[in-house]
Amino acid sequence: MLELQNADVFYGKAQALHHVDFAIAPGGIAALIGRNGAGKSTLLRALAGGQAVASGARRLDGADITRLAAHECSRRGIALVPENRQIFPSLTAEENLRLPAAIHPPGYWTLERVYGLFPRLAERRATNGTSLSGGEQQMLAIGRALMANPRYLLLDEPTEGLAPVVVDAIIQAIGEINAQGTAVVLVEQNFKVPRLLAQQFHLIDSGRIVWNGGPEAIAEAQDRMMIGH
């Protein structure tokens, strides 16, 4: 299980997360929902080790990993796909995909399986990152994270700005990734995506988790927070 326990996170003197308790079980799919600026991306970075936890704890399978850096969390099976994707623009799609395999042990996700998940990447394998479309870049960012064979995949706005047909492909891919045993934490403004995938929803407002529940109770959260249906 990957957890934040009573976590406080700051940007300088400004507090971004307040006493946050959050947990994702192995193999689950959890969605973080809320308004822009509510703290969703910060919570993902705190889970991945990219944002320091000032007080409280980050735990993995009960072990305290609060002070581990992001690359150390990655080696323990936590992968973040950030909103800005952070692919290497001067490298080809395949070169981007091969990078994690150099420092992570082999597992289920291989280059061939990533290409099976995203056939478009196989077609564009020799294309530099700068020449890929937005949808192709998002597929590449997810595929590169998978090449680290994570147990926990954290996705920050994976369908933002993408065409509906690409959104559908990303939704299908997330379902297939989860079916292979990878837990997913999903931040999305397009509520269609978590509604189709998530088993648990956590509502964030002003850096606090103010509600959580399953799919059957999500209508209450949508009404309270004015999230798009």
Short mmCIF file of C-alpha atoms in Angstrom, two decimals, residues 51-155:
data_model
loop_
_atom_site.label_atom_id
_atom_site.label_comp_id
_atom_site.label_asym_id
_atom_site.label_seq_id
_atom_site.Cartn_x
_atom_site.Cartn_y
_atom_site.Cartn_z
CA GLN A 51 7.66 17.12 -3.26
CA ALA A 52 8.96 17.12 0.29
CA VAL A 53 6.60 16.12 3.10
CA ALA A 54 7.28 18.66 5.86
CA SER A 55 5.46 16.69 8.55
CA GLY A 56 3.57 13.44 8.61
CA ALA A 57 4.77 10.47 6.57
CA ARG A 58 4.88 8.80 3.18
CA ARG A 59 4.79 5.01 3.50
CA LEU A 60 5.14 2.08 1.13
CA ASP A 61 4.01 -1.32 2.41
CA GLY A 62 4.29 0.05 5.93
CA ALA A 63 7.87 1.25 5.55
CA ASP A 64 8.60 4.94 6.08
CA ILE A 65 9.91 6.41 2.80
CA THR A 66 9.28 10.05 3.72
CA ARG A 67 12.90 11.11 3.23
CA LEU A 68 13.55 9.18 0.03
CA ALA A 69 14.20 11.22 -3.11
CA ALA A 70 12.04 10.80 -6.20
CA HIS A 71 14.53 8.53 -7.99
CA GLU A 72 14.67 6.26 -4.94
CA CYS A 73 10.87 6.09 -4.81
CA SER A 74 10.90 5.25 -8.52
CA ARG A 75 13.20 2.31 -7.89
CA ARG A 76 10.74 1.07 -5.28
CA GLY A 77 7.94 1.01 -7.82
CA ILE A 78 6.32 4.47 -7.84
CA ALA A 79 6.09 6.23 -11.22
CA LEU A 80 4.67 9.70 -11.89
CA VAL A 81 3.50 10.90 -15.30
CA PRO A 82 3.39 14.68 -14.78
CA GLU A 83 0.94 17.01 -16.47
CA ASN A 84 3.68 18.45 -18.70
CA ARG A 85 4.83 14.93 -19.69
CA GLN A 86 8.58 15.77 -19.53
CA ILE A 87 9.61 13.64 -22.47
CA PHE A 88 13.05 14.28 -23.95
CA PRO A 89 12.31 16.24 -27.15
CA SER A 90 15.63 15.58 -28.87
CA LEU A 91 15.35 11.80 -28.43
CA THR A 92 13.23 9.51 -30.54
CA ALA A 93 10.15 7.86 -29.10
CA GLU A 94 12.01 4.57 -28.77
CA GLU A 95 15.02 6.20 -27.13
CA ASN A 96 12.67 7.81 -24.58
CA LEU A 97 11.13 4.41 -23.88
CA ARG A 98 14.43 2.63 -23.44
CA LEU A 99 15.80 5.03 -20.81
CA PRO A 100 14.04 3.60 -17.71
CA ALA A 101 15.12 0.05 -18.54
CA ALA A 102 18.73 1.08 -18.00
CA ILE A 103 18.20 1.67 -14.27
CA HIS A 104 15.15 -0.44 -13.38
CA PRO A 105 14.92 -4.22 -13.18
CA PRO A 106 13.01 -6.02 -15.94
CA GLY A 107 9.38 -6.92 -15.45
CA TYR A 108 6.12 -7.39 -17.31
CA TRP A 109 6.36 -4.16 -19.30
CA THR A 110 8.79 -4.49 -22.18
CA LEU A 111 9.22 -2.38 -25.30
CA GLU A 112 7.10 -4.85 -27.25
CA ARG A 113 4.28 -4.75 -24.70
CA VAL A 114 4.28 -0.95 -24.61
CA TYR A 115 4.04 -0.94 -28.40
CA GLY A 116 1.18 -3.43 -28.11
CA LEU A 117 -0.58 -1.07 -25.71
CA PHE A 118 0.08 1.97 -27.91
CA PRO A 119 0.48 0.81 -31.54
CA ARG A 120 0.85 4.41 -32.67
CA LEU A 121 4.15 4.62 -30.79
CA ALA A 122 5.47 1.65 -32.75
CA GLU A 123 4.70 3.52 -35.95
CA ARG A 124 6.43 6.65 -34.62
CA ARG A 125 9.34 4.94 -32.86
CA ALA A 126 12.00 6.80 -34.88
CA THR A 127 10.32 10.22 -34.50
CA ASN A 128 11.77 12.86 -32.17
CA GLY A 129 9.66 14.01 -29.25
CA THR A 130 9.21 17.49 -30.71
CA SER A 131 7.54 16.04 -33.80
CA LEU A 132 4.97 13.95 -31.93
CA SER A 133 1.38 15.11 -31.53
CA GLY A 134 0.00 15.87 -28.09
CA GLY A 135 -1.72 12.50 -27.95
CA GLU A 136 1.43 10.69 -29.04
CA GLN A 137 3.46 12.54 -26.43
CA GLN A 138 1.00 11.47 -23.74
CA MET A 139 1.19 7.86 -24.86
CA LEU A 140 4.96 8.13 -24.80
CA ALA A 141 4.97 9.59 -21.29
CA ILE A 142 2.79 6.76 -20.01
CA GLY A 143 4.79 4.14 -21.91
CA ARG A 144 8.08 5.47 -20.55
CA ALA A 145 6.71 5.25 -17.00
CA LEU A 146 5.62 1.66 -17.64
CA MET A 147 9.12 0.72 -18.76
CA ALA A 148 10.15 1.21 -15.12
CA ASN A 149 7.62 -1.54 -14.28
CA PRO A 150 5.96 0.40 -11.46
CA ARG A 151 3.61 -1.04 -8.89
CA TYR A 152 1.97 2.37 -8.53
CA LEU A 153 1.35 4.63 -11.53
CA LEU A 154 0.41 8.25 -10.81
CA LEU A 155 -1.21 10.06 -13.75
#
